[in-house]
Every structure is written in structure tokens, then in C-alpha cells.
PDB file of C-alpha atoms in Angstrom:
ATOM      1  CA  UNK A 228      -0.587 -19.962  14.083  1.00 66.00           C
ATOM      2  CA  UNK A 229      -4.276 -20.786  14.679  1.00 74.00           C
ATOM      3  CA  UNK A 230      -5.163 -17.088  14.867  1.00 75.00           C
ATOM      4  CA  UNK A 231      -3.031 -16.398  11.781  1.00 80.00           C
ATOM      5  CA  UNK A 232      -4.998 -18.961   9.751  1.00 82.00           C
ATOM      6  CA  UNK A 233      -8.283 -17.668  11.179  1.00 77.00           C
ATOM      7  CA  UNK A 234      -7.463 -14.110  10.052  1.00 79.00           C
ATOM      8  CA  UNK A 235      -6.607 -15.317   6.555  1.00 82.00           C
ATOM      9  CA  UNK A 236      -9.887 -17.240   6.320  1.00 84.00           C
ATOM     10  CA  UNK A 237     -11.834 -14.194   7.446  1.00 83.00           C
ATOM     11  CA  UNK A 238     -10.174 -11.928   4.913  1.00 82.00           C
ATOM     12  CA  UNK A 239     -10.157 -14.101   1.796  1.00 87.00           C
ATOM     13  CA  UNK A 240     -13.263 -12.545   0.219  1.00 91.00           C
ATOM     14  CA  UNK A 241     -12.002  -8.982   0.455  1.00 91.00           C
ATOM     15  CA  UNK A 242      -8.560 -10.144  -0.692  1.00 93.00           C
ATOM     16  CA  UNK A 243     -10.047 -11.675  -3.841  1.00 95.00           C
ATOM     17  CA  UNK A 244     -12.113  -8.560  -4.593  1.00 95.00           C
ATOM     18  CA  UNK A 245      -9.303  -6.051  -4.067  1.00 95.00           C
ATOM     19  CA  UNK A 246      -6.753  -8.216  -5.885  1.00 95.00           C
ATOM     20  CA  UNK A 247      -9.093  -8.791  -8.828  1.00 95.00           C
ATOM     21  CA  UNK A 248      -9.794  -5.054  -9.092  1.00 95.00           C
ATOM     22  CA  UNK A 249      -6.199  -3.842  -8.814  1.00 95.00           C
ATOM     23  CA  UNK A 250      -4.502  -6.677 -10.727  1.00 95.00           C
ATOM     24  CA  UNK A 251      -7.232  -6.632 -13.376  1.00 94.00           C
ATOM     25  CA  UNK A 252      -6.895  -2.894 -13.942  1.00 92.00           C
ATOM     26  CA  UNK A 253      -3.088  -3.028 -14.125  1.00 92.00           C
ATOM     27  CA  UNK A 254      -3.307  -5.991 -16.489  1.00 92.00           C
ATOM     28  CA  UNK A 255      -5.720  -4.034 -18.696  1.00 91.00           C
ATOM     29  CA  UNK A 256      -3.354  -1.059 -18.717  1.00 87.00           C
ATOM     30  CA  UNK A 257      -0.551  -3.374 -19.824  1.00 87.00           C
ATOM     31  CA  UNK A 258      -2.688  -4.853 -22.611  1.00 87.00           C
ATOM     32  CA  UNK A 259      -3.607  -1.382 -23.866  1.00 84.00           C
ATOM     33  CA  UNK A 260      -0.068  -0.007 -23.997  1.00 81.00           C
ATOM     34  CA  UNK A 261       0.879  -1.379 -27.458  1.00 77.00           C
ATOM     35  CA  UNK A 262      -2.186   0.401 -28.873  1.00 76.00           C
ATOM     36  CA  UNK A 263      -1.314   3.786 -27.359  1.00 70.00           C
ATOM     37  CA  UNK A 264       2.491   3.848 -27.176  1.00 69.00           C
ATOM     38  CA  UNK A 265       2.871   5.904 -30.352  1.00 65.00           C
ATOM     39  CA  UNK A 266       0.503   8.549 -29.021  1.00 68.00           C
ATOM     40  CA  UNK A 267       2.237   8.464 -25.619  1.00 63.00           C
ATOM     41  CA  UNK A 268       5.628   9.050 -27.234  1.00 58.00           C
ATOM     42  CA  UNK A 269       4.276  12.063 -29.100  1.00 61.00           C
ATOM     43  CA  UNK A 270       3.018  13.828 -25.949  1.00 65.00           C
ATOM     44  CA  UNK A 271       6.332  13.760 -24.070  1.00 58.00           C
ATOM     45  CA  UNK A 272       7.033  17.302 -25.256  1.00 58.00           C
ATOM     46  CA  UNK A 273       3.560  18.455 -24.282  1.00 60.00           C
ATOM     47  CA  UNK A 274       3.955  17.058 -20.760  1.00 60.00           C
ATOM     48  CA  UNK A 275       6.871  19.388 -20.043  1.00 55.00           C
ATOM     49  CA  UNK A 276       4.554  22.368 -20.572  1.00 57.00           C
ATOM     50  CA  UNK A 277       1.876  21.171 -18.144  1.00 58.00           C
ATOM     51  CA  UNK A 278       3.487  22.874 -15.160  1.00 54.00           C
ATOM     52  CA  UNK A 279       2.150  21.948 -11.710  1.00 58.00           C
ATOM     53  CA  UNK A 280       0.170  18.950 -12.945  1.00 54.00           C
ATOM     54  CA  UNK A 281       3.272  17.426 -14.515  1.00 55.00           C
ATOM     55  CA  UNK A 282       5.328  18.131 -11.382  1.00 54.00           C
ATOM     56  CA  UNK A 283       2.710  16.615  -9.063  1.00 56.00           C
ATOM     57  CA  UNK A 284       2.861  13.219 -10.738  1.00 58.00           C
ATOM     58  CA  UNK A 285       6.476  13.344 -11.906  1.00 57.00           C
ATOM     59  CA  UNK A 286       5.457  13.109 -15.562  1.00 61.00           C
ATOM     60  CA  UNK A 287       8.406  15.161 -16.750  1.00 57.00           C
ATOM     61  CA  UNK A 288      10.875  12.621 -15.334  1.00 65.00           C
ATOM     62  CA  UNK A 289       9.420   9.636 -17.184  1.00 68.00           C
ATOM     63  CA  UNK A 290       9.351   8.668 -20.844  1.00 69.00           C
ATOM     64  CA  UNK A 291       5.687   7.993 -21.512  1.00 72.00           C
ATOM     65  CA  UNK A 292       6.578   6.331 -24.798  1.00 71.00           C
ATOM     66  CA  UNK A 293       8.083   3.378 -22.937  1.00 80.00           C
ATOM     67  CA  UNK A 294       6.070   0.760 -21.103  1.00 85.00           C
ATOM     68  CA  UNK A 295       7.771   1.332 -17.745  1.00 86.00           C
ATOM     69  CA  UNK A 296       7.161   5.115 -17.913  1.00 82.00           C
ATOM     70  CA  UNK A 297       3.505   4.646 -18.827  1.00 82.00           C
ATOM     71  CA  UNK A 298       3.044   1.891 -16.241  1.00 87.00           C
ATOM     72  CA  UNK A 299       4.725   3.855 -13.440  1.00 85.00           C
ATOM     73  CA  UNK A 300       2.251   6.726 -13.733  1.00 81.00           C
ATOM     74  CA  UNK A 301      -0.756   4.398 -13.659  1.00 80.00           C
ATOM     75  CA  UNK A 302       0.737   2.277 -10.886  1.00 84.00           C
ATOM     76  CA  UNK A 303       1.086   5.262  -8.580  1.00 82.00           C
ATOM     77  CA  UNK A 304      -2.643   5.816  -8.267  1.00 82.00           C
ATOM     78  CA  UNK A 305      -3.971   2.279  -8.713  1.00 90.00           C
ATOM     79  CA  UNK A 306      -1.545  -0.012  -6.887  1.00 91.00           C
ATOM     80  CA  UNK A 307      -0.025   2.718  -4.716  1.00 90.00           C
ATOM     81  CA  UNK A 308      -3.093   4.544  -3.472  1.00 91.00           C
ATOM     82  CA  UNK A 309      -5.507   1.618  -3.922  1.00 93.00           C
ATOM     83  CA  UNK A 310      -3.253  -0.852  -2.119  1.00 94.00           C
ATOM     84  CA  UNK A 311      -2.587   1.637   0.682  1.00 94.00           C
ATOM     85  CA  UNK A 312      -6.342   2.132   1.202  1.00 95.00           C
ATOM     86  CA  UNK A 313      -6.818  -1.649   1.317  1.00 95.00           C
ATOM     87  CA  UNK A 314      -4.017  -1.970   3.887  1.00 95.00           C
ATOM     88  CA  UNK A 315      -5.515   0.849   5.965  1.00 93.00           C
ATOM     89  CA  UNK A 316      -9.014  -0.668   5.922  1.00 92.00           C
ATOM     90  CA  UNK A 317      -7.737  -4.085   6.974  1.00 91.00           C
ATOM     91  CA  UNK A 318      -5.348  -2.901   9.676  1.00 91.00           C
ATOM     92  CA  UNK A 319      -7.621  -0.208  11.133  1.00 89.00           C
ATOM     93  CA  UNK A 320     -10.298  -2.819  11.800  1.00 84.00           C
ATOM     94  CA  UNK A 321      -7.990  -5.631  12.853  1.00 82.00           C
ATOM     95  CA  UNK A 322      -7.836  -5.072  16.610  1.00 77.00           C
ATOM     96  CA  UNK A 323     -10.788  -2.720  16.998  1.00 72.00           C
ATOM     97  CA  UNK A 324     -13.264  -5.260  15.595  1.00 72.00           C
ATOM     98  CA  UNK A 325     -12.505  -7.663  18.453  1.00 63.00           C
ATOM     99  CA  UNK A 326     -13.421  -5.056  21.045  1.00 61.00           C
ATOM    100  CA  UNK A 327     -16.440  -3.769  19.152  1.00 60.00           C
ATOM    101  CA  UNK A 328     -17.829  -7.285  18.727  1.00 51.00           C
ATOM    102  CA  UNK A 329     -17.045  -8.227  22.319  1.00 52.00           C
ATOM    103  CA  UNK A 330     -14.737 -11.072  21.247  1.00 53.00           C
ATOM    104  CA  UNK A 331     -11.455  -9.635  22.537  1.00 50.00           C
ATOM    105  CA  UNK A 332     -11.978 -10.882  26.092  1.00 51.00           C
ATOM    106  CA  UNK A 333     -12.974 -14.337  24.825  1.00 48.00           C
ATOM    107  CA  UNK A 334      -9.944 -14.438  22.529  1.00 52.00           C
ATOM    108  CA  UNK A 335      -7.608 -13.744  25.423  1.00 53.00           C
ATOM    109  CA  UNK A 336      -9.022 -16.639  27.477  1.00 53.00           C
ATOM    110  CA  UNK A 337      -7.152 -18.915  25.066  1.00 57.00           C
ATOM    111  CA  UNK A 338      -3.427 -19.605  25.576  1.00 56.00           C
ATOM    112  CA  UNK A 339      -2.501 -16.466  23.641  1.00 64.00           C
ATOM    113  CA  UNK A 340      -0.605 -13.464  24.914  1.00 74.00           C
ATOM    114  CA  UNK A 341      -1.686 -10.021  23.770  1.00 75.00           C
ATOM    115  CA  UNK A 342       1.606  -9.644  21.947  1.00 80.00           C
ATOM    116  CA  UNK A 343       1.015 -12.879  20.044  1.00 82.00           C
ATOM    117  CA  UNK A 344      -2.456 -11.650  19.032  1.00 81.00           C
ATOM    118  CA  UNK A 345      -0.952  -8.533  17.432  1.00 85.00           C
ATOM    119  CA  UNK A 346       1.868 -10.537  15.834  1.00 88.00           C
ATOM    120  CA  UNK A 347      -0.535 -13.061  14.289  1.00 86.00           C
ATOM    121  CA  UNK A 348      -2.799 -10.341  12.960  1.00 88.00           C
ATOM    122  CA  UNK A 349       0.121  -8.318  11.570  1.00 90.00           C
ATOM    123  CA  UNK A 350       1.542 -11.379   9.780  1.00 93.00           C
ATOM    124  CA  UNK A 351      -1.868 -12.202   8.305  1.00 92.00           C
ATOM    125  CA  UNK A 352      -2.260  -8.639   7.047  1.00 93.00           C
ATOM    126  CA  UNK A 353       1.240  -8.632   5.561  1.00 94.00           C
ATOM    127  CA  UNK A 354       0.520 -11.946   3.829  1.00 95.00           C
ATOM    128  CA  UNK A 355      -2.611 -10.551   2.202  1.00 95.00           C
ATOM    129  CA  UNK A 356      -0.772  -7.496   0.869  1.00 95.00           C
ATOM    130  CA  UNK A 357       2.069  -9.714  -0.361  1.00 96.00           C
ATOM    131  CA  UNK A 358      -0.438 -11.856  -2.280  1.00 96.00           C
ATOM    132  CA  UNK A 359      -2.036  -8.759  -3.805  1.00 96.00           C
ATOM    133  CA  UNK A 360       1.337  -7.455  -5.009  1.00 95.00           C
ATOM    134  CA  UNK A 361       2.522 -10.825  -6.354  1.00 96.00           C
ATOM    135  CA  UNK A 362      -0.709 -11.472  -8.261  1.00 96.00           C
ATOM    136  CA  UNK A 363      -0.629  -7.956  -9.715  1.00 96.00           C
ATOM    137  CA  UNK A 364       2.981  -8.376 -10.848  1.00 95.00           C
ATOM    138  CA  UNK A 365       2.244 -11.808 -12.366  1.00 95.00           C
ATOM    139  CA  UNK A 366      -0.804 -10.406 -14.182  1.00 95.00           C
ATOM    140  CA  UNK A 367       1.224  -7.573 -15.681  1.00 94.00           C
ATOM    141  CA  UNK A 368       4.002  -9.915 -16.831  1.00 93.00           C
ATOM    142  CA  UNK A 369       1.452 -12.282 -18.371  1.00 93.00           C
ATOM    143  CA  UNK A 370      -0.210  -9.376 -20.186  1.00 91.00           C
ATOM    144  CA  UNK A 371       3.108  -8.295 -21.665  1.00 89.00           C
ATOM    145  CA  UNK A 372       3.855 -11.839 -22.807  1.00 90.00           C
ATOM    146  CA  UNK A 373       0.433 -12.087 -24.470  1.00 88.00           C
ATOM    147  CA  UNK A 374       1.004  -8.809 -26.306  1.00 84.00           C
ATOM    148  CA  UNK A 375       4.546  -9.709 -27.327  1.00 83.00           C
ATOM    149  CA  UNK A 376       5.994  -6.689 -25.533  1.00 81.00           C
ATOM    150  CA  UNK A 377       9.447  -6.905 -23.884  1.00 84.00           C
ATOM    151  CA  UNK A 378       9.063  -6.992 -20.102  1.00 83.00           C
ATOM    152  CA  UNK A 379      11.396  -4.754 -18.046  1.00 88.00           C
ATOM    153  CA  UNK A 380      11.482  -7.347 -15.270  1.00 89.00           C
ATOM    154  CA  UNK A 381      14.144  -5.673 -13.144  1.00 90.00           C
ATOM    155  CA  UNK A 382      12.380  -2.318 -13.104  1.00 90.00           C
ATOM    156  CA  UNK A 383       9.007  -3.937 -12.410  1.00 92.00           C
ATOM    157  CA  UNK A 384      10.461  -5.879  -9.484  1.00 93.00           C
ATOM    158  CA  UNK A 385      12.005  -2.701  -8.087  1.00 91.00           C
ATOM    159  CA  UNK A 386       8.764  -0.752  -8.437  1.00 90.00           C
ATOM    160  CA  UNK A 387       6.584  -3.469  -6.928  1.00 92.00           C
ATOM    161  CA  UNK A 388       9.041  -3.987  -4.058  1.00 92.00           C
ATOM    162  CA  UNK A 389       8.691  -0.284  -3.280  1.00 91.00           C
ATOM    163  CA  UNK A 390       4.900  -0.496  -3.214  1.00 93.00           C
ATOM    164  CA  UNK A 391       4.996  -3.554  -0.971  1.00 94.00           C
ATOM    165  CA  UNK A 392       7.117  -1.545   1.493  1.00 93.00           C
ATOM    166  CA  UNK A 393       4.530   1.246   1.289  1.00 93.00           C
ATOM    167  CA  UNK A 394       1.664  -1.144   2.041  1.00 95.00           C
ATOM    168  CA  UNK A 395       3.491  -2.754   4.955  1.00 95.00           C
ATOM    169  CA  UNK A 396       4.150   0.658   6.452  1.00 94.00           C
ATOM    170  CA  UNK A 397       0.461   1.516   6.356  1.00 94.00           C
ATOM    171  CA  UNK A 398      -0.301  -1.800   8.053  1.00 95.00           C
ATOM    172  CA  UNK A 399       1.985  -0.770  10.917  1.00 94.00           C
ATOM    173  CA  UNK A 400       0.568   2.760  11.123  1.00 93.00           C
ATOM    174  CA  UNK A 401      -3.053   1.634  11.075  1.00 91.00           C
ATOM    175  CA  UNK A 402      -2.549  -1.235  13.525  1.00 90.00           C
ATOM    176  CA  UNK A 403      -1.578   1.388  16.081  1.00 89.00           C
ATOM    177  CA  UNK A 404      -4.716   3.367  15.207  1.00 88.00           C
ATOM    178  CA  UNK A 405      -6.777   0.202  15.631  1.00 84.00           C
ATOM    179  CA  UNK A 406      -5.288  -0.446  19.067  1.00 81.00           C
ATOM    180  CA  UNK A 407      -5.924   3.146  20.137  1.00 82.00           C
ATOM    181  CA  UNK A 408      -9.483   3.407  18.799  1.00 76.00           C
ATOM    182  CA  UNK A 409     -10.957   0.636  20.941  1.00 63.00           C
ATOM    183  CA  UNK A 410     -14.740   0.254  21.010  1.00 64.00           C
ATOM    184  CA  UNK A 411     -15.540   3.476  19.169  1.00 64.00           C
ATOM    185  CA  UNK A 412     -16.953   2.033  15.973  1.00 59.00           C
ATOM    186  CA  UNK A 413     -15.510   3.485  12.787  1.00 60.00           C
ATOM    187  CA  UNK A 414     -12.975   5.732  14.525  1.00 70.00           C
ATOM    188  CA  UNK A 415      -9.894   3.752  13.533  1.00 74.00           C
ATOM    189  CA  UNK A 416     -11.194   3.111  10.010  1.00 81.00           C
ATOM    190  CA  UNK A 417     -11.922   6.765   9.365  1.00 84.00           C
ATOM    191  CA  UNK A 418      -8.551   7.800  10.763  1.00 86.00           C
ATOM    192  CA  UNK A 419      -6.755   5.166   8.672  1.00 89.00           C
ATOM    193  CA  UNK A 420      -8.366   6.224   5.393  1.00 92.00           C
ATOM    194  CA  UNK A 421      -7.808   9.885   6.261  1.00 92.00           C
ATOM    195  CA  UNK A 422      -4.147   9.185   6.985  1.00 92.00           C
ATOM    196  CA  UNK A 423      -3.617   7.544   3.591  1.00 93.00           C
ATOM    197  CA  UNK A 424      -5.293  10.402   1.710  1.00 93.00           C
ATOM    198  CA  UNK A 425      -3.435  13.053   3.734  1.00 92.00           C
ATOM    199  CA  UNK A 426      -0.051  11.452   3.036  1.00 91.00           C
ATOM    200  CA  UNK A 427      -0.882  11.066  -0.662  1.00 89.00           C
ATOM    201  CA  UNK A 428      -1.858  14.738  -0.897  1.00 89.00           C
ATOM    202  CA  UNK A 429       1.259  15.780   1.037  1.00 86.00           C
ATOM    203  CA  UNK A 430       3.465  14.035  -1.515  1.00 82.00           C
ATOM    204  CA  UNK A 431       1.696  15.775  -4.415  1.00 82.00           C
ATOM    205  CA  UNK A 432       2.104  19.155  -2.712  1.00 82.00           C
ATOM    206  CA  UNK A 433       5.804  18.483  -2.051  1.00 80.00           C
ATOM    207  CA  UNK A 434       6.306  17.653  -5.737  1.00 77.00           C
ATOM    208  CA  UNK A 435       4.661  20.907  -6.812  1.00 80.00           C
ATOM    209  CA  UNK A 436       6.316  23.177  -4.214  1.00 76.00           C
ATOM    210  CA  UNK A 437      10.044  22.460  -3.761  1.00 71.00           C
ATOM    211  CA  UNK A 438      10.046  24.736  -0.718  1.00 71.00           C
ATOM    212  CA  UNK A 439       7.872  22.168   1.061  1.00 71.00           C
ATOM    213  CA  UNK A 440      10.320  19.319   0.489  1.00 70.00           C
ATOM    214  CA  UNK A 441      10.150  18.457   4.186  1.00 76.00           C
ATOM    215  CA  UNK A 442       6.768  16.867   3.481  1.00 78.00           C
ATOM    216  CA  UNK A 443       8.531  14.159   1.494  1.00 78.00           C
ATOM    217  CA  UNK A 444      10.186  12.938   4.676  1.00 81.00           C
ATOM    218  CA  UNK A 445       6.787  12.659   6.317  1.00 82.00           C
ATOM    219  CA  UNK A 446       4.841  10.962   3.515  1.00 86.00           C
ATOM    220  CA  UNK A 447       5.366   7.245   2.820  1.00 87.00           C
ATOM    221  CA  UNK A 448       4.331   7.897  -0.784  1.00 88.00           C
ATOM    222  CA  UNK A 449       7.548   9.868  -1.284  1.00 82.00           C
ATOM    223  CA  UNK A 450       9.591   6.768  -0.465  1.00 80.00           C
ATOM    224  CA  UNK A 451       8.055   4.922  -3.424  1.00 81.00           C
ATOM    225  CA  UNK A 452       7.775   7.722  -5.961  1.00 81.00           C
ATOM    226  CA  UNK A 453       8.237   5.904  -9.262  1.00 80.00           C
ATOM    227  CA  UNK A 454       9.307   9.136 -10.971  1.00 78.00           C
ATOM    228  CA  UNK A 455      12.373   9.056  -8.711  1.00 80.00           C
ATOM    229  CA  UNK A 456      12.913   5.285  -8.543  1.00 85.00           C
ATOM    230  CA  UNK A 457      12.800   4.427 -12.258  1.00 83.00           C
ATOM    231  CA  UNK A 458      15.224   7.119 -13.521  1.00 81.00           C
ATOM    232  CA  UNK A 459      17.699   6.413 -10.683  1.00 83.00           C
ATOM    233  CA  UNK A 460      17.290   2.632 -10.786  1.00 83.00           C
ATOM    234  CA  UNK A 461      17.159   2.319  -6.991  1.00 85.00           C
ATOM    235  CA  UNK A 462      15.169   3.134  -3.877  1.00 86.00           C
ATOM    236  CA  UNK A 463      16.069   6.163  -1.785  1.00 83.00           C
ATOM    237  CA  UNK A 464      17.426   4.314   1.241  1.00 86.00           C
ATOM    238  CA  UNK A 465      17.209   7.397   3.447  1.00 86.00           C
ATOM    239  CA  UNK A 466      13.452   7.636   2.813  1.00 84.00           C
ATOM    240  CA  UNK A 467      13.055   3.886   3.324  1.00 86.00           C
ATOM    241  CA  UNK A 468      14.985   4.121   6.598  1.00 89.00           C
ATOM    242  CA  UNK A 469      12.617   6.814   7.870  1.00 89.00           C
ATOM    243  CA  UNK A 470       9.690   4.607   6.886  1.00 88.00           C
ATOM    244  CA  UNK A 471      11.104   1.618   8.752  1.00 90.00           C
ATOM    245  CA  UNK A 472      11.648   3.690  11.897  1.00 92.00           C
ATOM    246  CA  UNK A 473       8.110   5.078  11.679  1.00 91.00           C
ATOM    247  CA  UNK A 474       6.725   1.566  11.175  1.00 92.00           C
ATOM    248  CA  UNK A 475       8.667   0.196  14.151  1.00 93.00           C
ATOM    249  CA  UNK A 476       7.432   3.040  16.363  1.00 93.00           C
ATOM    250  CA  UNK A 477       3.844   2.477  15.233  1.00 92.00           C
ATOM    251  CA  UNK A 478       4.033  -1.250  15.976  1.00 91.00           C
ATOM    252  CA  UNK A 479       5.584  -0.433  19.342  1.00 91.00           C
ATOM    253  CA  UNK A 480       2.590   1.777  20.137  1.00 89.00           C
ATOM    254  CA  UNK A 481       0.189  -1.008  19.117  1.00 86.00           C
ATOM    255  CA  UNK A 482       1.944  -3.603  21.317  1.00 86.00           C
ATOM    256  CA  UNK A 483       2.230  -1.239  24.263  1.00 87.00           C
ATOM    257  CA  UNK A 484      -1.325   0.146  24.181  1.00 81.00           C
ATOM    258  CA  UNK A 485      -3.099  -3.147  23.440  1.00 75.00           C
ATOM    259  CA  UNK A 486      -0.988  -4.849  26.086  1.00 71.00           C
ATOM    260  CA  UNK A 487      -2.061  -2.499  28.859  1.00 73.00           C
ATOM    261  CA  UNK A 488      -5.656  -1.590  27.987  1.00 63.00           C
ATOM    262  CA  UNK A 489      -8.807  -3.077  29.477  1.00 56.00           C
ATOM    263  CA  UNK A 490     -10.527  -4.988  26.652  1.00 54.00           C
ATOM    264  CA  UNK A 491     -13.382  -6.289  28.755  1.00 52.00           C
TER     265      UNK A 491
END
């Protein structure tokens, strides 16, 4: 619990900055919607003629004249990609920074097992991403109230729950990268950011090319594709199950490798 609180104290500045940026932008989008909804409704027909671009972002499956359709498209790149990058940056540095700064050996002189170190850090990271998602959701709801727009609370909760799952999965993936990278400064961070961008691109490619649908099973972004979630009203549990298995395996790698490596 001491290490958990320490990690939260260390990360509060970046949490405030990332939360302010993402929540502020999504709040602004929500405030702007009443001014542009008539124009958005009029381009629904045009979207269907945009071919690959429309397919990549699932525009043809959403009604852009409704708030939830408009919001889903914006959320994909801002909260989805932005939050995943934040999770990757935090998690990729989490264990590696102790070795790079020479504090790992000192940390383990305290009555802490290596497993408890990873657990405390993982819980602190998950807490920060939970705060980011909750503040963003609250900001959006407040913006809708201020503008007098009806809030599709159920759909917003479903969408934000999906993105929280996405962010937690990247925490698990990048914690394993952090454990594996060791003292090589920047290795885990670069790999973590590259992993997020590669998975995001893979999902776009899978949307454009149906023959490459297998990529959807590999990319966490496919599990939280709002263009699939909003029309169906539910998460694809098969995709989520794959994500949970991948997360569990990644955490297993982090526990196993950090538990056996020489951190001196």
C-alpha cells in the first residue's frame, strides 16, 4: 500500500495534464455538437460514398446527426488512441525506471516481494486510467447538461467501459515490456508507443480490407470499436475474452521475468 500511494504521488502531474487535455477536448466536442448537428445530419449520405476512409473509421455504421454517433467517432481517436498512449507511457516506464535510476535494488531491501512491487504498480496505473476515464465521462455529461442536450447515458457508459478495458489491456502489455527492457533507457517506452500505433493501424487496415479480418483478433482497438458497439448495444465478448487472455499472459510474463532477473 505504501508503494501504491508513492506511485500515485509520483504520477499526479502527468495525470492532471493528460486528463485535462483529453477530458477538455471531449467536453469541447460535446459543447460544439448542438451547433453542428444539422450539418452532420446532412452529410450522412455523403459519408457512404467515401469508400475506404469511411470503412476505416466505421462512419457508415453511425448516424452522425446524433450526439452518440458524432461523439463515437471523435472518442475513437482522442480517448481511445490518446488514453492508450498515456497507458503505454506510464506502464513502459513503471518497472524500467527503477532499474535505470538504480533504485530497484534499494526498493527490494524493504519488506516487499517482487510480486508485490508489480501488483502495487499495476494497481496505481489502473487507478490513474480509471480517474482519466471517469473525469472524461463526467465532463461530457456536464457539457450536455449545460447545452440542454439529452444525454444517452447508457450508451456513454458502454462506450467508456470499453475504452477503460482497452487502457487496462495496454497497461498489462506494456508492464511486460517494462520488465523485459531493464536498464536500456527508452527501449520499453519506444516499444510501448510503437505497439499502440501498430495495433491502431492494424484495426484500420482490418476495417478497410475484410480479407484481413484476422487482424481484428490481434488488435485491442477492435474490441472497443464504437462503430460496432453502438449499433449492437453491447461489447463483443469474444474479442474481450481474447483481450483478457492476452492481458493475463502479459502480466504473467512481467511477474515471471521481474521475479527472476538480476536488478542489481
